[in-house]
mmCIF file of N, CA and C in Angstrom:
data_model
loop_
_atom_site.group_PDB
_atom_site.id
_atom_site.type_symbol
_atom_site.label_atom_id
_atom_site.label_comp_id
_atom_site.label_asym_id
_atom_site.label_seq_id
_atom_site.Cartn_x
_atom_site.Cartn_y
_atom_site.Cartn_z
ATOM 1 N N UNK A 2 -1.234 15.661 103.593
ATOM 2 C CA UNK A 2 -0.384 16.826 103.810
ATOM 3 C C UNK A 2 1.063 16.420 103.976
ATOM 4 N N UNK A 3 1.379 15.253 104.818
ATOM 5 C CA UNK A 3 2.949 15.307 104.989
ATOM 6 C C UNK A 3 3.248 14.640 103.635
ATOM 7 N N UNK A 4 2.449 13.573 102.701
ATOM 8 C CA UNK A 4 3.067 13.514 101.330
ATOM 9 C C UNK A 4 3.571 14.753 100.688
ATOM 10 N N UNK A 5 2.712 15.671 100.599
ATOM 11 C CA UNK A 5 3.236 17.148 99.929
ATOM 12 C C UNK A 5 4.432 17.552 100.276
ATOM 13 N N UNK A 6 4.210 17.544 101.965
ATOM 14 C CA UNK A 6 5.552 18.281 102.419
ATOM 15 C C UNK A 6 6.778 17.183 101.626
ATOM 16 N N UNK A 7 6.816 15.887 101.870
ATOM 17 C CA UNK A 7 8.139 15.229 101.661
ATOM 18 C C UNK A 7 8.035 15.151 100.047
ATOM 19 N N UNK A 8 7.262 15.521 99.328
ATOM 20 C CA UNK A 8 7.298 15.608 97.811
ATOM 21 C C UNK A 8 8.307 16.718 97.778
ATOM 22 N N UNK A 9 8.102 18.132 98.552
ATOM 23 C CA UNK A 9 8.735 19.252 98.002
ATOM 24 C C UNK A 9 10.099 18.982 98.641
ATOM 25 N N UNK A 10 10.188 18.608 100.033
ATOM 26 C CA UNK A 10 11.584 18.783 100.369
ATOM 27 C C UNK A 10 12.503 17.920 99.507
ATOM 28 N N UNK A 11 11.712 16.655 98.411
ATOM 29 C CA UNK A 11 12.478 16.113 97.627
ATOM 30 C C UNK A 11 13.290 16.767 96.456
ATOM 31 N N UNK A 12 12.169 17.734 96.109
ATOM 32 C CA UNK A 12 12.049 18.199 94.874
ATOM 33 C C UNK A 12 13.185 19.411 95.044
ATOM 34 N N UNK A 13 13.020 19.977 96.393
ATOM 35 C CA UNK A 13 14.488 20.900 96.742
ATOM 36 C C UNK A 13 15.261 20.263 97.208
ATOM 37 N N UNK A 14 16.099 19.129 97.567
ATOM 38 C CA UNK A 14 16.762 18.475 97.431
ATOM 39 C C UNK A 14 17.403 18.069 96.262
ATOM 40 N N UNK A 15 16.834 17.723 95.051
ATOM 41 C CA UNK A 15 16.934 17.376 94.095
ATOM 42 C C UNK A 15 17.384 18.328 93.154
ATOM 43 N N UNK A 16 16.775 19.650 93.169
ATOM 44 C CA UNK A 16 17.001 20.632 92.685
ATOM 45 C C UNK A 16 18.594 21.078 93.051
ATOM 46 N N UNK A 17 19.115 21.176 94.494
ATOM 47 C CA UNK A 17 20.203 21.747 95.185
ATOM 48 C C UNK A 17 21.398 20.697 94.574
ATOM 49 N N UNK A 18 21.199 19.764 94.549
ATOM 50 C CA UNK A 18 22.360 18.854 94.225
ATOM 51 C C UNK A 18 22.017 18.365 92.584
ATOM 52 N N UNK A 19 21.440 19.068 91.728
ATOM 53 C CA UNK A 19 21.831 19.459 90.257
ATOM 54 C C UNK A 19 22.230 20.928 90.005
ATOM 55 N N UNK A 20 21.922 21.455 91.008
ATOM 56 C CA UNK A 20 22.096 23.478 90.503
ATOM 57 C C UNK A 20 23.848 23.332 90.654
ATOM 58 N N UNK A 21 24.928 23.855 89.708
ATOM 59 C CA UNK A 21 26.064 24.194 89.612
ATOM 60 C C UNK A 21 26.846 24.712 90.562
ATOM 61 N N UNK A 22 27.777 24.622 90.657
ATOM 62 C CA UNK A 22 28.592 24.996 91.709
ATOM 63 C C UNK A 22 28.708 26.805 91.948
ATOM 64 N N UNK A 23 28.228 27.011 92.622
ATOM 65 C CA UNK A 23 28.597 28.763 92.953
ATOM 66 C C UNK A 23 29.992 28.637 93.245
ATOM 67 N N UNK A 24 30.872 29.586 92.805
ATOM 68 C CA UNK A 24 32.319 29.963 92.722
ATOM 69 C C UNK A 24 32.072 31.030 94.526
ATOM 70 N N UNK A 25 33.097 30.630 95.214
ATOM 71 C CA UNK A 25 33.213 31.013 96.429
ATOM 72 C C UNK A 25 34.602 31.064 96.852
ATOM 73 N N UNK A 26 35.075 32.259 96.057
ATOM 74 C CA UNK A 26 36.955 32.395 95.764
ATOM 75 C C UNK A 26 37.039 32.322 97.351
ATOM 76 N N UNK A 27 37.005 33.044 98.670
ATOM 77 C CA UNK A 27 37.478 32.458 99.404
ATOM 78 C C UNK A 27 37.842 30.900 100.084
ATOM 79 N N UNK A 28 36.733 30.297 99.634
ATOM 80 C CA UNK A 28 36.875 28.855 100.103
ATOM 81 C C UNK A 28 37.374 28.841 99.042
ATOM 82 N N UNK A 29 37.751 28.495 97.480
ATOM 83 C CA UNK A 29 38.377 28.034 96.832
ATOM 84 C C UNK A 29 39.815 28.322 97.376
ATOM 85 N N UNK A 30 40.275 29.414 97.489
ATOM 86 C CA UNK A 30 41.814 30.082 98.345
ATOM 87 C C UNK A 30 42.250 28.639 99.408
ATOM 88 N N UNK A 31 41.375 28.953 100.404
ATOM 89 C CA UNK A 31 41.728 27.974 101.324
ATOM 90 C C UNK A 31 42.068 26.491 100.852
ATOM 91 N N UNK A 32 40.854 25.992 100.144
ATOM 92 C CA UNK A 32 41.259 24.778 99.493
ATOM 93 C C UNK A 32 42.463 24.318 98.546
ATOM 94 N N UNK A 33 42.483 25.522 97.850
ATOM 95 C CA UNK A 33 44.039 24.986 96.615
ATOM 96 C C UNK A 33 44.736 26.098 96.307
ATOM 97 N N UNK A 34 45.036 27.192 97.123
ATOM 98 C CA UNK A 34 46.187 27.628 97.039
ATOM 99 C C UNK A 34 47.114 27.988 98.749
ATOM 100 N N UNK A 35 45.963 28.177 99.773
ATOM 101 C CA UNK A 35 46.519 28.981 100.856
ATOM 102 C C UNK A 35 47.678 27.974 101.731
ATOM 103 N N UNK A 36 48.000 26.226 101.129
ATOM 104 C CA UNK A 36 48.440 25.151 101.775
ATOM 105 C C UNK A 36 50.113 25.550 101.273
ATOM 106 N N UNK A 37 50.105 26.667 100.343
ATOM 107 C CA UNK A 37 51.774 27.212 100.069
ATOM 108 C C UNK A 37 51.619 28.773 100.089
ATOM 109 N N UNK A 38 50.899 29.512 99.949
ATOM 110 C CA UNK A 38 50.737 31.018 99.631
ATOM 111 C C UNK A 38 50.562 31.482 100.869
ATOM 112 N N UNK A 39 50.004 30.454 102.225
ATOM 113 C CA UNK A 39 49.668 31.219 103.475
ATOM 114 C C UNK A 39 48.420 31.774 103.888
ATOM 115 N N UNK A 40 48.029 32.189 104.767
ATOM 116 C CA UNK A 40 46.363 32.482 104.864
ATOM 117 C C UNK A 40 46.445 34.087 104.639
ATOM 118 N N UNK A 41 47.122 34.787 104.701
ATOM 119 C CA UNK A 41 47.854 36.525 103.628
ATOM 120 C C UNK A 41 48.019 36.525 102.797
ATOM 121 N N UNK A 42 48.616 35.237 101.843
ATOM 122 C CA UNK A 42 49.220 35.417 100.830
ATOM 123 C C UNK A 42 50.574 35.933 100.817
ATOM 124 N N UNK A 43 51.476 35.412 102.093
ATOM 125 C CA UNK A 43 51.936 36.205 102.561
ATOM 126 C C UNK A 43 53.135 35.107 101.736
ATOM 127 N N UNK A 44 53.115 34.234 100.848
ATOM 128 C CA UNK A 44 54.030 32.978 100.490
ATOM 129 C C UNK A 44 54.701 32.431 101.564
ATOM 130 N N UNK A 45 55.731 31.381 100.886
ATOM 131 C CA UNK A 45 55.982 30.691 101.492
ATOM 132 C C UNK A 45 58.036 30.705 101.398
ATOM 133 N N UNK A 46 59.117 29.664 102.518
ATOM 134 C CA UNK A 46 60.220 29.724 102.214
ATOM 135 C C UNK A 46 60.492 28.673 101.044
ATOM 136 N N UNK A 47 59.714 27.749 100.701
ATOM 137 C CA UNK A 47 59.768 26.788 100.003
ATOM 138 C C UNK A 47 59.654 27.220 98.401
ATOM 139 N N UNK A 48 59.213 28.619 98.153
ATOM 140 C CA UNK A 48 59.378 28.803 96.844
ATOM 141 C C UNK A 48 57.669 29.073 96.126
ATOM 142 N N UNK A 49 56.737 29.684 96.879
ATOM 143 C CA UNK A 49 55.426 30.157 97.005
ATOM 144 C C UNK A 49 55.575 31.359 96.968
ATOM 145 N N UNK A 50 55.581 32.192 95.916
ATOM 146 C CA UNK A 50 56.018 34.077 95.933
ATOM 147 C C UNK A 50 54.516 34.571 96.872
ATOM 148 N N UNK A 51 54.807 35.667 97.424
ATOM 149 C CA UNK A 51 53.965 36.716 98.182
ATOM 150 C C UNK A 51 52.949 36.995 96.767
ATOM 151 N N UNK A 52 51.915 37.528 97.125
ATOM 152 C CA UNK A 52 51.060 38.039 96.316
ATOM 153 C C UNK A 52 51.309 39.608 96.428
ATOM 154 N N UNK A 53 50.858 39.791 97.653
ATOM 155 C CA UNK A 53 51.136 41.443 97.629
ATOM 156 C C UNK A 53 52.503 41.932 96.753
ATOM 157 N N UNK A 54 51.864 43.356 95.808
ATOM 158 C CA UNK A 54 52.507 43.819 95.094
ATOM 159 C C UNK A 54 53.036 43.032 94.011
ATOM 160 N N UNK A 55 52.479 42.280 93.536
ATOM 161 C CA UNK A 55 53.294 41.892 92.375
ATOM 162 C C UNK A 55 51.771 41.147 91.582
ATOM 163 N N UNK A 56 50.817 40.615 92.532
ATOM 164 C CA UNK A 56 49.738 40.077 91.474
ATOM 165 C C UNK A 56 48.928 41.076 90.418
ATOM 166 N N UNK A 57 49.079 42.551 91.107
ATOM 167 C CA UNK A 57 48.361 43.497 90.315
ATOM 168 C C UNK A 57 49.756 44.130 89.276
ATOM 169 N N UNK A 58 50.317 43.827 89.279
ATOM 170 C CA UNK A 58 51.679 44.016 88.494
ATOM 171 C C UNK A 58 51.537 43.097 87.298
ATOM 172 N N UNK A 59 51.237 42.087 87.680
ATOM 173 C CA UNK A 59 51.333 41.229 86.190
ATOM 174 C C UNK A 59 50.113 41.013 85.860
ATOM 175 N N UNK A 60 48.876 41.115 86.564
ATOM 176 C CA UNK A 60 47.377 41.179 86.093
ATOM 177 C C UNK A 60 47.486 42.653 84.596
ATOM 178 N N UNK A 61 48.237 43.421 85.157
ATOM 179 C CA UNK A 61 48.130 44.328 83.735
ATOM 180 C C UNK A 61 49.047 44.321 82.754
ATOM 181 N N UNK A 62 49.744 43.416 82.534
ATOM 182 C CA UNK A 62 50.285 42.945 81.337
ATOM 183 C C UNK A 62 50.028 42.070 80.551
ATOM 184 N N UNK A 63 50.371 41.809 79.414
ATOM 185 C CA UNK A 63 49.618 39.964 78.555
ATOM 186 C C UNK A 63 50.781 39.209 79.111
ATOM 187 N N UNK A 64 51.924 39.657 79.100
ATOM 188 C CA UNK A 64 53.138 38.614 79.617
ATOM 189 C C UNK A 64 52.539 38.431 80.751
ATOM 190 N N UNK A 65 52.321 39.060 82.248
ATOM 191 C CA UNK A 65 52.137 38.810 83.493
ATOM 192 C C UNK A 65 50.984 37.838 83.569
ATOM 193 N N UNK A 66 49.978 38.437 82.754
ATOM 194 C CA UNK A 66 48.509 37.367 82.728
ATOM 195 C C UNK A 66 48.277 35.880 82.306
ATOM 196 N N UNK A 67 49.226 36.081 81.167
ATOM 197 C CA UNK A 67 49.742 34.911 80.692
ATOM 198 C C UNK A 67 50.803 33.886 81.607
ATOM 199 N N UNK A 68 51.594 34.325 82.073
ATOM 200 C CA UNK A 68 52.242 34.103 83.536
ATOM 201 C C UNK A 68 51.671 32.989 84.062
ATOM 202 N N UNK A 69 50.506 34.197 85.100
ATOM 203 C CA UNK A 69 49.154 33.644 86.258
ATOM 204 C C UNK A 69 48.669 32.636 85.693
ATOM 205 N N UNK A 70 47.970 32.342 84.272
ATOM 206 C CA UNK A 70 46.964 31.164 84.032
ATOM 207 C C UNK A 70 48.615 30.186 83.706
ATOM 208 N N UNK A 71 49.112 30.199 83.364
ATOM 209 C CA UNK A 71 49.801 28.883 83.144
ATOM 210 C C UNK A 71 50.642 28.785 83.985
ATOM 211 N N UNK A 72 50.880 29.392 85.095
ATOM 212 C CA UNK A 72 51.864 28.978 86.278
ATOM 213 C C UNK A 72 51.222 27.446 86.958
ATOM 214 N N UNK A 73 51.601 26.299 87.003
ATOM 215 C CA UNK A 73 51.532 25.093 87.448
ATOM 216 C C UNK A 73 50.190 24.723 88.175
ATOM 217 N N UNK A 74 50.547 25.923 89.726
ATOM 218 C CA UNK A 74 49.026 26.177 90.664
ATOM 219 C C UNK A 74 47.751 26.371 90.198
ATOM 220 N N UNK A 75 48.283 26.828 89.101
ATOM 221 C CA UNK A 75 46.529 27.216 88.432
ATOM 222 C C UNK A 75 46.146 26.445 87.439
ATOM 223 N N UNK A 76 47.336 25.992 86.041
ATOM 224 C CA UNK A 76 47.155 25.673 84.996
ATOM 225 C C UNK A 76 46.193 24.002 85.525
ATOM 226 N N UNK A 77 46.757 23.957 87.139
ATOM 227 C CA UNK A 77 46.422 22.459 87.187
ATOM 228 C C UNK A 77 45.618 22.211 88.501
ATOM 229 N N UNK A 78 45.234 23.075 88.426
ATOM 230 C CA UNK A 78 44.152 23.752 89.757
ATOM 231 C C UNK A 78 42.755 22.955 89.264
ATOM 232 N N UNK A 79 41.876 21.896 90.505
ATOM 233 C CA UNK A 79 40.793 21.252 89.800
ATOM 234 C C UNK A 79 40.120 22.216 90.146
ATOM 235 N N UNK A 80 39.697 23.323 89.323
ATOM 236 C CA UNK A 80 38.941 24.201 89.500
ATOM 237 C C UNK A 80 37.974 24.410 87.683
ATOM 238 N N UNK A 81 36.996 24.751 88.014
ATOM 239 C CA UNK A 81 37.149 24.898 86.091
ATOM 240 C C UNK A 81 37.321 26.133 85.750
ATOM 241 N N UNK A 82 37.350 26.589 84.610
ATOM 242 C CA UNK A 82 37.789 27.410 84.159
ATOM 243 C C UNK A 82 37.179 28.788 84.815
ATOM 244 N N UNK A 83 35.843 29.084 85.064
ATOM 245 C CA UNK A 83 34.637 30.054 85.351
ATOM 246 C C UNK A 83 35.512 30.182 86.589
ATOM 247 N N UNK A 84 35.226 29.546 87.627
ATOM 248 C CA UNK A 84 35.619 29.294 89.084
ATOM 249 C C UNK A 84 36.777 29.887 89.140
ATOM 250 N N UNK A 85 38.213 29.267 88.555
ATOM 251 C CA UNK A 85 39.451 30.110 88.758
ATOM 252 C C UNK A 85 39.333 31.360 88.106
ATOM 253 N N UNK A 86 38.764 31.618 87.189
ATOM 254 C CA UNK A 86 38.596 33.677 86.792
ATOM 255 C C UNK A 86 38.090 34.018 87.606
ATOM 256 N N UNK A 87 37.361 33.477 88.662
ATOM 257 C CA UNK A 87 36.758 34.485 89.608
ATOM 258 C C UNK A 87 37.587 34.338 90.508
ATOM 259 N N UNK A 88 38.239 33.504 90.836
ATOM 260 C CA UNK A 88 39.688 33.083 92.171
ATOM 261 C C UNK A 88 40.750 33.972 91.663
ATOM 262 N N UNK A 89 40.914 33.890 90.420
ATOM 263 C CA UNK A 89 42.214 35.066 90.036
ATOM 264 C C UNK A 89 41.548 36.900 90.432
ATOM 265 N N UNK A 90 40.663 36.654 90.163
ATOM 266 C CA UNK A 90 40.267 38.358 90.349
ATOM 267 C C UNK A 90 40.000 38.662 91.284
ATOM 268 N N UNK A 91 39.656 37.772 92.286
ATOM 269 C CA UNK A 91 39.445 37.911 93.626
ATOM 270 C C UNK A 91 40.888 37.960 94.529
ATOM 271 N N UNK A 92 41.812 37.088 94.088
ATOM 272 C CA UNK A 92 43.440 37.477 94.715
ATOM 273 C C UNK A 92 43.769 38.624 94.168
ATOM 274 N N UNK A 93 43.889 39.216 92.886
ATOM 275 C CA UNK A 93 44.204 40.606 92.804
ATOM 276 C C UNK A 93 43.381 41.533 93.430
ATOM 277 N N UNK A 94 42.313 41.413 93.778
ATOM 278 C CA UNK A 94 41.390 42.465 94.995
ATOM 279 C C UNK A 94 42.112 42.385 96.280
ATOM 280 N N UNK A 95 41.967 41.072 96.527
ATOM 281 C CA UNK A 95 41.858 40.898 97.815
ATOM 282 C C UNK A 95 43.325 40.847 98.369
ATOM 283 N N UNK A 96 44.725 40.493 97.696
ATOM 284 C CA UNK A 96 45.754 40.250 98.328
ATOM 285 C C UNK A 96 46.722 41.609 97.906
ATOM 286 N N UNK A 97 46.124 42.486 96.577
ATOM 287 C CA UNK A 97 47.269 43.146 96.264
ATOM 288 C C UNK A 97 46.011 44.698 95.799
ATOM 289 N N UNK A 98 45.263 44.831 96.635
ATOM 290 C CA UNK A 98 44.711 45.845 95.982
ATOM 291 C C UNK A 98 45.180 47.054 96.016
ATOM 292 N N UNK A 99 44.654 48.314 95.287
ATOM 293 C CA UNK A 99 45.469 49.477 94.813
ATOM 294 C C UNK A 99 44.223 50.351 94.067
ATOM 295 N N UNK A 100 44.625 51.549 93.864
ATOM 296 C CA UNK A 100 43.725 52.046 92.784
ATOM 297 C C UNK A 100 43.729 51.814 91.689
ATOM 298 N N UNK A 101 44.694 51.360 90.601
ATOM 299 C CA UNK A 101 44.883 51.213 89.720
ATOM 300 C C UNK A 101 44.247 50.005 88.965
ATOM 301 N N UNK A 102 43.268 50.109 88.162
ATOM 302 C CA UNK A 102 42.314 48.442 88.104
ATOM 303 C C UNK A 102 43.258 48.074 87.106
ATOM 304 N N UNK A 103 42.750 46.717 86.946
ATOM 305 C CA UNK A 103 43.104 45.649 85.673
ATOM 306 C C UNK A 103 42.297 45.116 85.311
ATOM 307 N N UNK A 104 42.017 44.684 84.475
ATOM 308 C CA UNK A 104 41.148 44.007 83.293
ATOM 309 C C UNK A 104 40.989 42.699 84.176
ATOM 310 N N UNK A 105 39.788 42.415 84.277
ATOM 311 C CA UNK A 105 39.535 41.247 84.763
ATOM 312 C C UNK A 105 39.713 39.487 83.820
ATOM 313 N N UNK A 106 40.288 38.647 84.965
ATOM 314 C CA UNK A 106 40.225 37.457 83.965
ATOM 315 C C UNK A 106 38.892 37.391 83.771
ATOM 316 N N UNK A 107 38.811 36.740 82.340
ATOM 317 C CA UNK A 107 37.873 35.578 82.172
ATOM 318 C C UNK A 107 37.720 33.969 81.938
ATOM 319 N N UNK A 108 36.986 33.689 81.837
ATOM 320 C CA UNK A 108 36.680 31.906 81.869
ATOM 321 C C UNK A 108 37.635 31.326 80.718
ATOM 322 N N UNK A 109 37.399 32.042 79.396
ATOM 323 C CA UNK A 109 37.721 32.007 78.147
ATOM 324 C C UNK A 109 39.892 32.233 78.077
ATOM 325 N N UNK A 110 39.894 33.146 78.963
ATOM 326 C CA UNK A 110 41.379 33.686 78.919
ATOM 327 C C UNK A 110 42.121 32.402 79.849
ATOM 328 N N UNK A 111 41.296 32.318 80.601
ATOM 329 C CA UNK A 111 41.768 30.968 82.028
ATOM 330 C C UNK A 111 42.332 29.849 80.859
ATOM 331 N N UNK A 112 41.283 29.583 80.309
ATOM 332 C CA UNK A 112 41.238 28.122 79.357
ATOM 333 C C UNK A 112 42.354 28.342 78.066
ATOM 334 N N UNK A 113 42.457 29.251 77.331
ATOM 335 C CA UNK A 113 43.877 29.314 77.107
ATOM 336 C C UNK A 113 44.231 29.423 77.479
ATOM 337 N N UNK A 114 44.849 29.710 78.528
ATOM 338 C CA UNK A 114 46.005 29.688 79.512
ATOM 339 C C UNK A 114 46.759 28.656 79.473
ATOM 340 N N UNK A 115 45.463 27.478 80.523
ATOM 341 C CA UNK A 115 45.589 26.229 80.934
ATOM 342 C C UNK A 115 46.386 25.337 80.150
ATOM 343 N N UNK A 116 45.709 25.369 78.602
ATOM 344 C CA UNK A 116 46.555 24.510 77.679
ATOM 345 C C UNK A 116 47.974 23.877 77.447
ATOM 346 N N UNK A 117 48.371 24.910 77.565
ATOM 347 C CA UNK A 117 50.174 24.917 77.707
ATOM 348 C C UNK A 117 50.703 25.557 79.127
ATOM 349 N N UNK A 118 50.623 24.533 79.997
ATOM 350 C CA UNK A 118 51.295 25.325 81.590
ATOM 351 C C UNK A 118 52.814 25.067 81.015
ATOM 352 N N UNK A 119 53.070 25.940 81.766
ATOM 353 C CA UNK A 119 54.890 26.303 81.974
ATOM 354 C C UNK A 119 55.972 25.255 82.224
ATOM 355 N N UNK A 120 56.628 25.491 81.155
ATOM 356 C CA UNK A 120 57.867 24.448 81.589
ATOM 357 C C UNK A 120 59.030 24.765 82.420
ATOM 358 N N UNK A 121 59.064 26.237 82.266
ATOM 359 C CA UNK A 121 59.910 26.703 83.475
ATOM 360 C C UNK A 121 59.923 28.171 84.009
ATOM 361 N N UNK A 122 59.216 27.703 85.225
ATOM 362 C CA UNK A 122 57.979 28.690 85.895
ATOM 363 C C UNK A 122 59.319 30.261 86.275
ATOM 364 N N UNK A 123 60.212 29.374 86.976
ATOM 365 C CA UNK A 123 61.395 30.585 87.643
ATOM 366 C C UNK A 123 61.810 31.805 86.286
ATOM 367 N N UNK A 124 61.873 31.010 84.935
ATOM 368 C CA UNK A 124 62.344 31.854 83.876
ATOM 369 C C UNK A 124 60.897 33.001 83.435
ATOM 370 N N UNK A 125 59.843 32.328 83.433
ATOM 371 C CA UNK A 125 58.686 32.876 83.056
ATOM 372 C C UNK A 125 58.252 34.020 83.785
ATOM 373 N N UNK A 126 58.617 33.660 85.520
ATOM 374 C CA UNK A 126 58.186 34.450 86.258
ATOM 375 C C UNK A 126 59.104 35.861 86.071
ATOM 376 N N UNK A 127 60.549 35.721 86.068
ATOM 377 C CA UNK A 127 61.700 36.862 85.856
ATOM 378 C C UNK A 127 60.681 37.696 84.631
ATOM 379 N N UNK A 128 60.759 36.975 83.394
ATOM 380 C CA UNK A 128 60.184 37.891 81.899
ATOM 381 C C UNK A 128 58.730 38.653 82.493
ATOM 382 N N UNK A 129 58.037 38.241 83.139
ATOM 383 C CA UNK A 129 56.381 38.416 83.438
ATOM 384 C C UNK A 129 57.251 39.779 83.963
ATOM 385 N N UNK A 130 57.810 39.277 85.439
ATOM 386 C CA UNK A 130 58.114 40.648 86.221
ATOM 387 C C UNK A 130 59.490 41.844 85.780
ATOM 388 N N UNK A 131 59.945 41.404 84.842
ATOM 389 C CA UNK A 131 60.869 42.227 83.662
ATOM 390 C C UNK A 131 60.137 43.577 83.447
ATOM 391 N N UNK A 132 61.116 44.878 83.773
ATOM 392 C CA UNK A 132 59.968 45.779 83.288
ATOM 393 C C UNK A 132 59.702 45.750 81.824
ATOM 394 N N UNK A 133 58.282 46.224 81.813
ATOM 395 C CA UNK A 133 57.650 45.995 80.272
ATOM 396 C C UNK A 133 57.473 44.182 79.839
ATOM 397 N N UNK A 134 57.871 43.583 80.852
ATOM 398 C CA UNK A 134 57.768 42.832 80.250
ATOM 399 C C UNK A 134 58.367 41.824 78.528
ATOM 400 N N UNK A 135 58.117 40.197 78.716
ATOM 401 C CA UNK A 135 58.803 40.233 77.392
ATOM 402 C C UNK A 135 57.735 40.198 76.391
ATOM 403 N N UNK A 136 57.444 40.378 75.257
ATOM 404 C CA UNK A 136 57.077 40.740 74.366
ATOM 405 C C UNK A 136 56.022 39.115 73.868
ATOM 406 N N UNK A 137 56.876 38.175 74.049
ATOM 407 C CA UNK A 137 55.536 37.075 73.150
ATOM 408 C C UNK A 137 55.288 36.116 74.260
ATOM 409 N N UNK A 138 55.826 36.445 75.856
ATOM 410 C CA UNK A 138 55.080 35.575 76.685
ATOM 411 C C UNK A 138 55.631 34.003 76.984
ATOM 412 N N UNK A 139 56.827 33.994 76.051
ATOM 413 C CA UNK A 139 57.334 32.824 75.756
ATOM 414 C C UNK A 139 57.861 32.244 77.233
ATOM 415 N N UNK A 140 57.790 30.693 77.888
ATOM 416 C CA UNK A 140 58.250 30.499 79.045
ATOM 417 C C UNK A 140 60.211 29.866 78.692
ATOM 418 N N UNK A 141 60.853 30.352 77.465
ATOM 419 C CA UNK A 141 61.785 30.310 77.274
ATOM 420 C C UNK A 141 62.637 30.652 78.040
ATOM 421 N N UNK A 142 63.558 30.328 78.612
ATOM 422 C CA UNK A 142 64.868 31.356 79.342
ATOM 423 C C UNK A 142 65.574 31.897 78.730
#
């Protein structure tokens, strides 16, 4: 009998540390973004923008979205791709919510993103938050 038992607790053992990582946007928050954004999101003086009011602002644009995945924090965030779409949709819930939905990231949108992060985040960020936005997303000034 105790062979059985220590067969199975192996076998769930074994099982737990091959099964994939569950995405757990709050602990992800804490871990790699809240050390400049604040435990609100409330940013920072060092140059960490507030979330409130402005993440659901550029979640509904392609300029703004485009923005979010290649802004530095994320483009280079060890997160993978799955994990940060659920960390991005979970800060627009959770730090800037509203009635007004937005299209949720996905895994697929994250990963282009990532490719090309921003060469200059301050110019990118102005066009993202430009009303209407600029037109091809470019991180040009």
């Amino acid at each position: 009998m105790g062979r059985v038992r220590l067969a199975c607790w192996i076998a769930v053992a074994w099982l737990v540390a091959i099964s994939p990582a569950v995405a757990d946007p709050w602990a992800d928050y804490v871990l790699h973004c809240q050390g400049c954004h604040g435990p609100r999101g409330e940013g920072s003086a060092d140059g960490a923008p507030p979330f409130a009011g402005q993440l659901r602002r550029l979640a509904a644009t392609p300029t703004g979205r485009e923005y979010l995945v290649r802004v530095p924090g994320v483009a280079n965030a060890e997160l993978d791709d799955e994990r940060l779409a659920v960390l991005l949709n979970w800060l627009v819930e959770h730090f800037d919510g509203s009635a007004e939905p937005v299209r949720p990231f996905t895994s697929a949108e994250v990963a282009r993103g990532r490719r090309e992060p921003l060469l200059s985040v301050p110019a990118a960020r102005r066009a993202a938050l430009a009303p209407g936005g600029r037109e091809n997303g470019s991180d040009d000034p």
